[in-house]
CSV table of C-alpha atoms in Angstrom, one decimal:
chain,number,residue,atom,x,y,z
A,6,UNK,CA,-17.1,-8.5,-27.8
A,7,UNK,CA,-13.7,-7.5,-26.4
A,8,UNK,CA,-10.9,-10.0,-27.5
A,9,UNK,CA,-8.1,-9.2,-25.0
A,10,UNK,CA,-5.6,-11.6,-26.6
A,11,UNK,CA,-6.2,-10.0,-30.0
A,12,UNK,CA,-5.7,-6.5,-28.5
A,13,UNK,CA,-2.5,-7.5,-26.9
A,14,UNK,CA,-1.2,-9.3,-30.0
A,15,UNK,CA,-1.9,-6.3,-32.3
A,16,UNK,CA,-0.2,-3.9,-29.9
A,17,UNK,CA,-3.4,-1.9,-29.5
A,18,UNK,CA,-4.3,0.0,-26.3
A,19,UNK,CA,-7.2,-1.3,-24.3
A,20,UNK,CA,-9.7,1.5,-24.1
A,21,UNK,CA,-7.1,3.7,-25.7
A,22,UNK,CA,-5.2,3.9,-22.5
A,23,UNK,CA,-3.7,0.6,-21.3
A,24,UNK,CA,-1.0,-1.5,-22.9
A,25,UNK,CA,-1.8,-5.1,-21.9
A,26,UNK,CA,1.5,-6.8,-21.0
A,27,UNK,CA,0.5,-10.3,-19.8
A,28,UNK,CA,-2.4,-12.0,-18.1
A,29,UNK,CA,-2.0,-12.3,-14.3
A,30,UNK,CA,-5.0,-14.5,-13.7
A,31,UNK,CA,-7.6,-16.1,-16.0
A,32,UNK,CA,-8.9,-18.6,-13.4
A,33,UNK,CA,-11.6,-16.4,-12.0
A,34,UNK,CA,-15.2,-17.2,-12.8
A,35,UNK,CA,-16.2,-13.7,-14.0
A,36,UNK,CA,-13.1,-11.8,-15.1
A,37,UNK,CA,-9.5,-11.9,-16.3
A,38,UNK,CA,-6.8,-9.8,-14.6
A,39,UNK,CA,-4.0,-8.4,-16.8
A,40,UNK,CA,-0.8,-6.6,-16.0
A,41,UNK,CA,-0.8,-3.3,-18.0
A,42,UNK,CA,1.1,-0.1,-18.5
A,43,UNK,CA,-0.9,3.1,-18.1
A,44,UNK,CA,-0.2,5.0,-21.4
A,45,UNK,CA,-0.9,8.3,-19.7
A,46,UNK,CA,2.2,7.8,-17.6
A,47,UNK,CA,4.6,7.0,-20.5
A,48,UNK,CA,6.5,9.8,-22.3
A,49,UNK,CA,7.2,7.8,-25.5
A,50,UNK,CA,3.6,6.7,-26.1
A,51,UNK,CA,4.4,5.6,-29.7
A,52,UNK,CA,6.4,2.7,-28.5
A,53,UNK,CA,3.3,1.2,-26.9
A,54,UNK,CA,1.7,0.5,-30.3
A,55,UNK,CA,4.5,-1.8,-31.4
A,56,UNK,CA,2.9,-5.3,-31.9
A,57,UNK,CA,6.1,-6.9,-30.6
A,58,UNK,CA,5.7,-7.8,-26.9
A,59,UNK,CA,7.5,-5.5,-24.5
A,60,UNK,CA,10.3,-7.1,-22.6
A,61,UNK,CA,10.9,-6.4,-18.9
A,62,UNK,CA,13.8,-4.2,-20.0
A,63,UNK,CA,11.4,-2.2,-22.3
A,64,UNK,CA,8.9,-1.7,-19.5
A,65,UNK,CA,11.6,-0.5,-17.1
A,66,UNK,CA,12.9,1.9,-19.8
A,67,UNK,CA,9.5,3.3,-20.4
A,68,UNK,CA,9.1,4.0,-16.7
A,69,UNK,CA,5.4,3.8,-16.9
A,70,UNK,CA,3.0,3.0,-14.1
A,71,UNK,CA,2.2,-0.7,-14.0
A,72,UNK,CA,-1.4,-1.5,-13.0
A,73,UNK,CA,-3.6,-4.6,-12.6
A,74,UNK,CA,-6.8,-4.4,-14.7
A,75,UNK,CA,-9.7,-6.6,-13.9
A,76,UNK,CA,-11.7,-7.0,-17.1
A,77,UNK,CA,-15.1,-8.7,-16.8
A,78,UNK,CA,-15.9,-11.4,-19.4
A,79,UNK,CA,-18.4,-11.0,-22.2
A,80,UNK,CA,-21.2,-12.8,-20.4
A,81,UNK,CA,-21.1,-9.9,-18.0
A,82,UNK,CA,-21.8,-7.3,-20.6
A,83,UNK,CA,-24.1,-4.6,-19.2
A,84,UNK,CA,-27.5,-3.4,-20.1
A,85,UNK,CA,-28.5,0.2,-19.1
A,86,UNK,CA,-29.7,-0.8,-15.6
A,87,UNK,CA,-26.6,-2.9,-15.0
A,88,UNK,CA,-24.3,0.0,-16.0
A,89,UNK,CA,-26.0,2.3,-13.5
A,90,UNK,CA,-25.6,-0.4,-10.8
A,91,UNK,CA,-22.0,-0.9,-11.6
A,92,UNK,CA,-21.3,2.8,-11.3
A,93,UNK,CA,-23.2,3.1,-8.0
A,94,UNK,CA,-21.4,0.2,-6.5
A,95,UNK,CA,-18.0,1.3,-7.7
A,96,UNK,CA,-18.6,4.5,-5.7
A,97,UNK,CA,-19.2,2.5,-2.6
A,98,UNK,CA,-16.0,0.5,-3.1
A,99,UNK,CA,-14.1,3.6,-4.1
A,100,UNK,CA,-14.9,5.2,-0.7
A,101,UNK,CA,-13.4,2.2,1.2
A,102,UNK,CA,-10.0,3.5,2.5
A,103,UNK,CA,-8.0,1.2,4.7
A,104,UNK,CA,-4.3,0.0,4.7
A,105,UNK,CA,-5.5,-3.6,4.5
A,106,UNK,CA,-7.7,-3.1,1.4
A,107,UNK,CA,-6.5,-2.8,-2.2
A,108,UNK,CA,-8.2,0.3,-3.3
A,109,UNK,CA,-9.3,0.5,-7.0
A,110,UNK,CA,-8.1,3.7,-8.6
A,111,UNK,CA,-10.3,3.9,-11.7
A,112,UNK,CA,-13.2,2.2,-13.5
A,113,UNK,CA,-14.8,2.4,-16.8
A,114,UNK,CA,-17.0,0.5,-19.3
A,115,UNK,CA,-15.4,-0.3,-22.7
A,116,UNK,CA,-17.6,-1.8,-25.4
A,117,UNK,CA,-20.2,-2.8,-22.8
A,118,UNK,CA,-17.4,-4.5,-20.8
A,119,UNK,CA,-16.8,-3.2,-17.3
A,120,UNK,CA,-13.3,-3.1,-15.9
A,121,UNK,CA,-11.5,-2.0,-12.7
A,122,UNK,CA,-8.0,-0.6,-12.4
A,123,UNK,CA,-6.1,-1.6,-9.3
A,124,UNK,CA,-2.5,-1.1,-8.0
A,125,UNK,CA,-0.2,-3.9,-9.1
A,126,UNK,CA,1.4,-5.9,-6.2
A,127,UNK,CA,4.8,-7.2,-7.3
A,128,UNK,CA,4.9,-9.7,-4.4
A,129,UNK,CA,1.8,-11.6,-5.4
A,130,UNK,CA,-0.9,-13.0,-3.1
A,131,UNK,CA,-1.1,-15.0,0.1
A,132,UNK,CA,-1.0,-18.1,-2.1
A,133,UNK,CA,2.8,-17.6,-1.6
A,134,UNK,CA,2.3,-18.4,2.1
A,135,UNK,CA,0.6,-21.8,1.6
A,136,UNK,CA,2.6,-24.5,3.4
A,137,UNK,CA,4.4,-21.9,5.5
A,138,UNK,CA,3.4,-20.4,8.8
A,139,UNK,CA,5.7,-17.4,8.4
A,140,UNK,CA,4.1,-14.2,9.6
A,141,UNK,CA,0.8,-16.0,10.5
A,142,UNK,CA,-0.3,-13.7,13.3
A,143,UNK,CA,0.5,-10.7,11.1
A,144,UNK,CA,-1.5,-12.2,8.3
A,145,UNK,CA,-4.4,-12.8,10.7
A,146,UNK,CA,-4.2,-9.3,12.1
A,147,UNK,CA,-4.0,-7.6,8.7
A,148,UNK,CA,-6.8,-9.5,7.0
A,149,UNK,CA,-9.1,-9.3,10.0
A,150,UNK,CA,-8.5,-5.5,10.2
A,151,UNK,CA,-9.5,-5.2,6.5
A,152,UNK,CA,-12.6,-7.3,7.1
A,153,UNK,CA,-13.5,-5.3,10.3
A,154,UNK,CA,-13.4,-2.1,8.2
A,155,UNK,CA,-15.7,-3.6,5.6
A,156,UNK,CA,-18.1,-5.1,8.1
A,157,UNK,CA,-18.2,-1.8,10.1
A,158,UNK,CA,-19.4,0.1,7.1
A,159,UNK,CA,-23.0,1.4,7.1
A,160,UNK,CA,-24.4,-0.8,5.8
A,161,UNK,CA,-21.9,-3.6,6.2
A,162,UNK,CA,-20.0,-4.8,3.1
A,163,UNK,CA,-19.7,-8.5,2.8
A,164,UNK,CA,-16.7,-9.6,0.6
A,165,UNK,CA,-18.2,-13.0,-0.4
A,166,UNK,CA,-14.9,-14.4,-1.7
A,167,UNK,CA,-12.2,-14.4,0.9
A,168,UNK,CA,-9.4,-16.8,-0.1
A,169,UNK,CA,-5.6,-16.8,-0.4
A,170,UNK,CA,-5.7,-15.5,-4.0
A,171,UNK,CA,-7.7,-12.5,-2.9
A,172,UNK,CA,-5.2,-11.3,-0.3
A,173,UNK,CA,-2.3,-9.5,-1.9
A,174,UNK,CA,1.1,-8.5,-0.4
A,175,UNK,CA,1.5,-4.8,-1.0
A,176,UNK,CA,4.7,-2.8,-1.4
A,177,UNK,CA,4.9,-2.3,2.4
A,178,UNK,CA,4.7,-6.0,3.0
A,179,UNK,CA,1.2,-5.7,4.4
A,180,UNK,CA,-1.6,-8.1,3.6
A,181,UNK,CA,-4.4,-6.4,1.8
A,182,UNK,CA,-7.8,-7.7,0.6
A,183,UNK,CA,-8.6,-7.4,-3.0
A,184,UNK,CA,-11.4,-8.3,-5.4
A,185,UNK,CA,-14.5,-6.6,-4.2
A,186,UNK,CA,-16.2,-7.5,-7.5
A,187,UNK,CA,-18.8,-9.7,-5.9
A,188,UNK,CA,-19.3,-7.9,-2.6
A,189,UNK,CA,-22.7,-7.4,-1.2
A,190,UNK,CA,-24.1,-4.4,0.6
A,191,UNK,CA,-25.8,-6.3,3.4
A,192,UNK,CA,-28.7,-4.4,4.8
A,193,UNK,CA,-29.2,-2.0,1.9
A,194,UNK,CA,-31.6,-3.8,-0.5
A,195,UNK,CA,-29.4,-6.8,0.1
A,196,UNK,CA,-28.3,-6.8,-3.6
A,197,UNK,CA,-25.3,-8.5,-5.2
A,198,UNK,CA,-23.2,-7.0,-7.9
A,199,UNK,CA,-24.6,-6.9,-11.4
A,200,UNK,CA,-23.0,-10.0,-12.6
A,201,UNK,CA,-23.8,-12.3,-9.7
A,202,UNK,CA,-25.3,-15.6,-10.8
A,203,UNK,CA,-26.6,-16.5,-7.4
A,204,UNK,CA,-23.5,-18.4,-6.5
A,205,UNK,CA,-20.9,-15.7,-6.1
A,206,UNK,CA,-17.6,-16.7,-4.7
A,207,UNK,CA,-15.5,-19.9,-4.7
A,208,UNK,CA,-17.3,-23.0,-3.4
A,209,UNK,CA,-14.4,-24.4,-1.3
A,210,UNK,CA,-14.4,-21.2,0.8
A,211,UNK,CA,-18.2,-20.8,1.1
A,212,UNK,CA,-19.9,-20.9,4.5
A,213,UNK,CA,-22.6,-23.6,5.0
A,214,UNK,CA,-25.4,-21.0,5.1
A,215,UNK,CA,-24.5,-19.8,1.7
A,216,UNK,CA,-25.7,-23.1,0.2
A,217,UNK,CA,-29.2,-22.6,1.6
A,218,UNK,CA,-31.9,-21.0,-0.4
A,219,UNK,CA,-33.3,-17.7,0.9
A,220,UNK,CA,-30.4,-17.0,3.2
A,221,UNK,CA,-28.4,-13.9,2.5
A,222,UNK,CA,-24.7,-13.8,3.1
A,223,UNK,CA,-23.6,-11.9,6.2
A,224,UNK,CA,-20.3,-10.8,7.8
A,225,UNK,CA,-20.3,-14.1,9.6
A,226,UNK,CA,-20.0,-15.8,6.2
A,227,UNK,CA,-16.8,-13.9,5.5
A,228,UNK,CA,-15.4,-15.2,8.8
A,229,UNK,CA,-16.0,-18.8,7.8
A,230,UNK,CA,-14.2,-18.1,4.5
A,231,UNK,CA,-11.3,-16.6,6.6
A,232,UNK,CA,-11.1,-19.7,8.7
A,233,UNK,CA,-10.9,-21.9,5.5
A,234,UNK,CA,-8.2,-19.5,4.2
A,235,UNK,CA,-6.1,-19.9,7.3
A,236,UNK,CA,-6.5,-23.7,7.3
A,237,UNK,CA,-5.3,-23.8,3.7
A,238,UNK,CA,-2.3,-21.6,4.3
A,239,UNK,CA,-1.2,-23.9,7.1
A,240,UNK,CA,-1.9,-27.3,5.6
A,241,UNK,CA,-2.1,-26.7,1.8
A,242,UNK,CA,-5.6,-28.1,1.8
A,243,UNK,CA,-9.1,-26.6,2.1
A,244,UNK,CA,-10.8,-27.8,5.2
A,245,UNK,CA,-13.9,-29.5,3.8
A,246,UNK,CA,-12.9,-30.2,0.2
A,247,UNK,CA,-14.0,-28.4,-2.9
A,248,UNK,CA,-17.6,-28.2,-1.9
A,249,UNK,CA,-16.8,-26.1,1.1
A,250,UNK,CA,-19.2,-25.6,3.9
A,251,UNK,CA,-21.9,-27.6,2.2
A,252,UNK,CA,-20.4,-30.7,3.8
A,253,UNK,CA,-21.4,-29.3,7.2
A,254,UNK,CA,-25.1,-29.2,6.2
A,255,UNK,CA,-25.2,-33.0,5.9
A,256,UNK,CA,-24.8,-33.8,9.5
A,257,UNK,CA,-22.2,-33.3,12.3
A,258,UNK,CA,-19.0,-33.4,10.3
A,259,UNK,CA,-16.0,-33.3,12.5
A,260,UNK,CA,-13.5,-30.5,12.2
A,261,UNK,CA,-10.5,-31.3,10.0
A,262,UNK,CA,-7.4,-32.2,11.9
A,263,UNK,CA,-4.9,-29.5,12.5
A,264,UNK,CA,-1.7,-30.3,14.4
A,265,UNK,CA,1.7,-28.7,14.9
A,266,UNK,CA,0.2,-25.3,15.3
A,267,UNK,CA,-0.1,-23.0,18.2
A,268,UNK,CA,-3.3,-24.0,20.2
A,269,UNK,CA,-4.6,-20.5,20.1
A,270,UNK,CA,-4.5,-20.5,16.3
A,271,UNK,CA,-6.2,-23.9,16.1
A,272,UNK,CA,-9.0,-22.6,18.4
A,273,UNK,CA,-9.4,-19.5,16.3
A,274,UNK,CA,-9.7,-21.5,13.0
A,275,UNK,CA,-12.2,-23.9,14.5
A,276,UNK,CA,-14.2,-21.0,15.8
A,277,UNK,CA,-14.3,-19.4,12.4
A,278,UNK,CA,-15.4,-22.7,10.8
A,279,UNK,CA,-18.3,-23.3,13.2
A,280,UNK,CA,-21.4,-24.4,11.4
A,281,UNK,CA,-23.5,-21.9,13.4
A,282,UNK,CA,-22.8,-18.3,12.2
A,283,UNK,CA,-23.7,-16.9,15.7
A,284,UNK,CA,-20.8,-18.8,17.3
A,285,UNK,CA,-18.1,-17.5,14.9
A,286,UNK,CA,-15.9,-14.6,16.1
A,287,UNK,CA,-16.3,-11.2,14.6
A,288,UNK,CA,-13.5,-9.6,12.6
A,289,UNK,CA,-12.9,-7.2,15.5
A,290,UNK,CA,-12.5,-10.1,17.9
A,291,UNK,CA,-10.0,-11.8,15.6
A,292,UNK,CA,-8.1,-8.6,15.2
A,293,UNK,CA,-7.8,-8.3,18.9
A,294,UNK,CA,-6.7,-11.9,19.2
A,295,UNK,CA,-3.9,-11.2,16.7
A,296,UNK,CA,-2.7,-8.3,18.8
A,297,UNK,CA,-2.6,-10.4,21.9
A,298,UNK,CA,-1.4,-13.5,20.0
A,299,UNK,CA,-4.0,-15.7,21.8
A,300,UNK,CA,-7.5,-16.8,21.2
A,301,UNK,CA,-9.8,-16.3,22.9
A,302,UNK,CA,-8.2,-13.2,24.5
A,303,UNK,CA,-8.1,-13.7,28.2
A,304,UNK,CA,-7.9,-11.4,31.2
A,305,UNK,CA,-5.8,-13.2,33.8
A,306,UNK,CA,-6.6,-10.7,36.5
A,307,UNK,CA,-10.4,-11.2,35.9
A,308,UNK,CA,-10.1,-15.0,35.8
A,309,UNK,CA,-8.1,-15.2,39.0
A,310,UNK,CA,-10.4,-12.7,40.7
A,311,UNK,CA,-13.5,-14.7,39.8
A,312,UNK,CA,-11.9,-17.9,41.1
A,313,UNK,CA,-10.8,-16.3,44.3
A,314,UNK,CA,-14.2,-14.7,44.8
A,315,UNK,CA,-15.9,-18.1,44.2
A,316,UNK,CA,-13.6,-19.8,46.7
A,317,UNK,CA,-14.3,-17.1,49.2
A,318,UNK,CA,-18.0,-17.9,49.0
A,319,UNK,CA,-17.7,-21.6,49.0
A,320,UNK,CA,-14.6,-22.5,51.0
A,321,UNK,CA,-14.6,-19.7,53.5
A,322,UNK,CA,-11.7,-17.6,54.7
A,323,UNK,CA,-9.1,-20.3,55.3
A,324,UNK,CA,-9.7,-21.9,51.9
A,325,UNK,CA,-9.5,-18.6,50.2
A,326,UNK,CA,-6.3,-17.7,51.9
A,327,UNK,CA,-4.4,-20.8,50.7
A,328,UNK,CA,-5.9,-20.6,47.2
A,329,UNK,CA,-5.0,-16.9,46.9
A,330,UNK,CA,-1.4,-17.7,48.0
A,331,UNK,CA,-1.3,-20.4,45.3
A,332,UNK,CA,-2.6,-18.0,42.6
A,333,UNK,CA,-0.2,-15.3,43.7
A,334,UNK,CA,2.6,-17.8,43.2
A,335,UNK,CA,1.4,-18.7,39.7
A,336,UNK,CA,1.1,-15.0,38.8
A,337,UNK,CA,4.5,-13.9,40.1
A,338,UNK,CA,6.6,-17.0,39.3
A,339,UNK,CA,9.6,-15.7,37.2
A,340,UNK,CA,9.7,-17.0,33.6
A,341,UNK,CA,13.3,-18.0,34.2
A,342,UNK,CA,12.2,-20.5,36.8
A,343,UNK,CA,9.4,-21.9,34.7
A,344,UNK,CA,11.8,-22.2,31.7
A,345,UNK,CA,14.5,-24.0,33.8
A,346,UNK,CA,11.9,-26.5,35.0
A,347,UNK,CA,10.5,-27.1,31.5
A,348,UNK,CA,14.0,-27.5,30.0
A,349,UNK,CA,14.9,-30.0,32.7
A,350,UNK,CA,11.8,-32.1,31.8
A,351,UNK,CA,12.5,-31.8,28.0
A,352,UNK,CA,16.0,-33.3,28.6
A,353,UNK,CA,14.5,-36.3,30.3
A,354,UNK,CA,14.9,-39.9,28.8
A,355,UNK,CA,11.2,-40.5,29.5
A,356,UNK,CA,8.9,-39.5,26.6
A,357,UNK,CA,6.0,-38.5,28.8
A,358,UNK,CA,8.2,-36.2,30.9
A,359,UNK,CA,9.6,-34.7,27.6
A,360,UNK,CA,6.0,-34.1,26.4
A,361,UNK,CA,5.1,-32.5,29.7
A,362,UNK,CA,8.1,-30.2,29.5
A,363,UNK,CA,7.3,-29.4,25.9
A,364,UNK,CA,3.7,-28.4,26.8
A,365,UNK,CA,5.1,-26.2,29.7
A,366,UNK,CA,7.6,-24.6,27.3
A,367,UNK,CA,4.8,-24.1,24.7
A,368,UNK,CA,2.7,-22.2,27.2
A,369,UNK,CA,5.6,-20.1,28.3
A,370,UNK,CA,6.5,-19.3,24.6
A,371,UNK,CA,2.9,-17.9,24.3
A,372,UNK,CA,3.9,-15.1,26.7
A,373,UNK,CA,6.7,-14.1,24.2
A,374,UNK,CA,9.5,-15.3,26.4
A,375,UNK,CA,12.1,-15.6,23.7
A,376,UNK,CA,14.3,-18.4,25.3
A,377,UNK,CA,11.1,-20.6,25.4
A,378,UNK,CA,10.2,-19.8,21.8
A,379,UNK,CA,13.8,-20.7,20.6
A,380,UNK,CA,13.8,-24.0,22.6
A,381,UNK,CA,10.5,-25.0,20.9
A,382,UNK,CA,12.1,-24.2,17.5
A,383,UNK,CA,15.3,-26.0,18.5
A,384,UNK,CA,13.2,-29.1,19.2
A,385,UNK,CA,11.1,-29.1,16.0
A,386,UNK,CA,13.6,-27.5,13.6
A,387,UNK,CA,16.4,-28.5,11.3
A,388,UNK,CA,19.2,-29.3,13.7
A,389,UNK,CA,21.8,-32.0,13.7
A,390,UNK,CA,22.6,-31.3,17.4
A,391,UNK,CA,22.4,-34.5,19.4
A,392,UNK,CA,19.8,-33.0,21.9
A,393,UNK,CA,17.5,-31.8,19.2
A,394,UNK,CA,17.8,-35.2,17.3
A,395,UNK,CA,17.1,-37.1,20.5
A,396,UNK,CA,14.0,-35.2,21.2
A,397,UNK,CA,12.6,-35.6,17.7
A,398,UNK,CA,13.3,-39.3,17.8
A,399,UNK,CA,11.5,-39.7,21.2
A,400,UNK,CA,8.5,-37.7,19.8
A,401,UNK,CA,8.4,-40.0,16.7
A,402,UNK,CA,9.3,-37.2,14.2
A,403,UNK,CA,10.8,-38.8,11.1
A,404,UNK,CA,14.0,-37.1,9.7
A,405,UNK,CA,16.0,-37.3,6.5
A,406,UNK,CA,19.7,-38.1,6.3
A,407,UNK,CA,20.4,-34.4,7.2
A,408,UNK,CA,18.1,-34.5,10.3
A,409,UNK,CA,15.5,-32.3,8.7
A,410,UNK,CA,11.9,-33.4,9.7
A,411,UNK,CA,10.2,-35.1,6.7
A,412,UNK,CA,6.8,-33.9,7.7
A,413,UNK,CA,6.2,-30.3,6.6
A,414,UNK,CA,4.3,-29.1,9.7
A,415,UNK,CA,7.3,-29.5,12.0
A,416,UNK,CA,9.5,-27.5,9.8
A,417,UNK,CA,6.7,-24.9,9.3
A,418,UNK,CA,6.3,-24.7,13.1
A,419,UNK,CA,10.0,-24.1,13.5
A,420,UNK,CA,10.2,-21.5,10.8
A,421,UNK,CA,7.1,-19.7,12.4
A,422,UNK,CA,8.9,-19.6,15.7
A,423,UNK,CA,12.2,-18.3,14.3
A,424,UNK,CA,10.2,-15.6,12.5
A,425,UNK,CA,8.4,-14.7,15.7
A,426,UNK,CA,11.8,-14.2,17.4
A,427,UNK,CA,12.9,-12.0,14.5
A,428,UNK,CA,9.7,-9.9,14.7
A,429,UNK,CA,10.0,-9.4,18.5
A,430,UNK,CA,13.4,-8.0,17.9
A,431,UNK,CA,14.3,-8.0,21.6
A,432,UNK,CA,17.8,-6.6,22.2
A,433,UNK,CA,18.0,-8.5,25.5
A,434,UNK,CA,18.5,-11.7,23.6
A,435,UNK,CA,21.1,-10.8,21.0
A,436,UNK,CA,22.7,-14.3,20.9
A,437,UNK,CA,19.3,-16.1,20.4
A,438,UNK,CA,18.2,-13.6,17.8
A,439,UNK,CA,21.5,-14.2,15.9
A,440,UNK,CA,21.0,-18.0,15.9
A,441,UNK,CA,17.3,-17.8,15.1
A,442,UNK,CA,17.8,-15.6,12.1
A,443,UNK,CA,20.8,-17.7,10.9
A,444,UNK,CA,18.7,-20.9,11.1
A,445,UNK,CA,15.9,-19.2,9.2
A,446,UNK,CA,18.3,-18.3,6.4
A,447,UNK,CA,19.3,-22.0,6.2
A,448,UNK,CA,15.7,-23.0,5.3
A,449,UNK,CA,15.8,-20.5,2.4
A,450,UNK,CA,19.3,-21.1,1.1
A,451,UNK,CA,20.3,-24.7,1.8
A,452,UNK,CA,18.7,-27.3,-0.5
A,453,UNK,CA,15.8,-29.2,1.2
A,454,UNK,CA,12.6,-30.9,0.3
A,455,UNK,CA,10.3,-28.5,2.2
A,456,UNK,CA,11.1,-25.0,1.0
A,457,UNK,CA,11.9,-23.7,-2.4
A,458,UNK,CA,15.1,-21.6,-2.5
A,459,UNK,CA,14.4,-17.9,-1.8
A,460,UNK,CA,17.9,-16.3,-1.9
A,461,UNK,CA,16.6,-12.8,-1.3
A,462,UNK,CA,15.0,-13.8,2.0
A,463,UNK,CA,18.0,-15.9,2.9
A,464,UNK,CA,20.3,-13.0,2.3
A,465,UNK,CA,18.2,-10.6,4.4
A,466,UNK,CA,18.1,-13.1,7.2
A,467,UNK,CA,21.8,-13.5,7.1
A,468,UNK,CA,22.3,-9.8,7.3
A,469,UNK,CA,20.0,-9.6,10.3
A,470,UNK,CA,21.9,-12.5,11.9
A,471,UNK,CA,25.2,-10.7,11.3
A,472,UNK,CA,23.9,-7.6,13.2
A,473,UNK,CA,22.8,-9.6,16.2
A,474,UNK,CA,25.9,-11.9,16.2
A,475,UNK,CA,28.1,-8.7,16.2
A,476,UNK,CA,26.2,-7.4,19.3
A,477,UNK,CA,26.5,-10.8,20.9
A,478,UNK,CA,30.2,-11.1,20.0
A,479,UNK,CA,29.6,-14.6,18.6
A,480,UNK,CA,32.6,-14.9,16.4
A,481,UNK,CA,32.0,-18.5,15.4
A,482,UNK,CA,28.6,-17.7,14.1
A,483,UNK,CA,30.0,-14.5,12.4
A,484,UNK,CA,32.4,-16.7,10.5
A,485,UNK,CA,29.5,-18.9,9.3
A,486,UNK,CA,27.5,-15.9,8.3
A,487,UNK,CA,30.4,-14.4,6.4
A,488,UNK,CA,30.9,-17.6,4.4
A,489,UNK,CA,27.2,-17.7,3.7
A,490,UNK,CA,27.1,-14.1,2.4
A,491,UNK,CA,30.1,-14.8,0.2
A,492,UNK,CA,27.9,-17.1,-1.9
A,493,UNK,CA,25.8,-14.1,-2.9
A,494,UNK,CA,28.7,-12.2,-4.3
């Protein structure tokens, strides 16, 4: 039996190669994950045998390669058949090459205990995103791309345990799927990995069909888990409690409420969480939705063409003429005109008119029209401006004494919109870009009850804001940014 704590305490090398530094995760059902130094990359190998724990300074001085080692627990010790299966299945995983997959670099079996060596991701996992909608479309696009690759393999590879902890943030700030330890090769003997106990995965993220006997997991099961993952990142809660999709087997359970999020993302999540696997989108469809930032992806030209053709058949030539003129007006109406109309409604003293304008502005923001995106963020975000405060009060949004919404989803929505503006990086809107990035920095730097301080992100946002404010010649904002940057010196 391998005693990892004892090996680390004595200063020994695991499998005569890896210096165990500290556990990264011991919560998994089958394995522990440790941060380690690869002794083969360290010049002064003798220092690795010192029983005294290495400090961060020691690790930096040794300049060795840091890796994450997933070491399976004693109950998963292998017999001869299990060892062969582990080797065969590692070969399958090893041949999976994709930017949104964490690729294992080595495997071995030490004292009957299998382990995998993976790259160490300093920035952690998608658990860091929970409660924040920053980069949500990017997250959706990256993870769905990784799943599409797995599901497109011949035969398809089903991950079986998609959840925030199993999506890491790599050195290029991409989201990459990890932990293939319980993946199934669907369609080739339909076998699970050697240590599977029949309930592989995490219950809260398991699709309903996985609770049925005699039903094999499929790519559609991963899509349900992905929907549960997205729901948790936005709300901080799993959609159906700790028993996951089993709740959907006990009758027509309503979808959990999800508000303060783009309607397209809500539709996407609900589609992934559908009880019927056949009704869930594929990873490829989700990937395409992320590119278009809408779900389902629509073709306006096809839609208008079908409507017009239908009217031509039913209404005759005159009806078709007037309808086609109306459709043409909708298609060609300048966004500036729609924006002005929506803004006028949003500044009304009537709450219903305000909501109508807000819905119109929300639709326009979906086309990536930056002034509309900013106006939405200005409405929901942390502003003491009288117009923003008035709108929030009319909408019933509670605020603290500093006029920050006390309900997380409004601040999350605003931060997501500010981030979207920053990602679009449209030079035509230098002033808006400057104000959006400055406001984003405020969430990370100024004390509040929603976001933990993240001074590095705050500083980067201020630096971006300074670039845009300089282009916009917004000297008042530049003065604020300068004072903000001085606090980092």
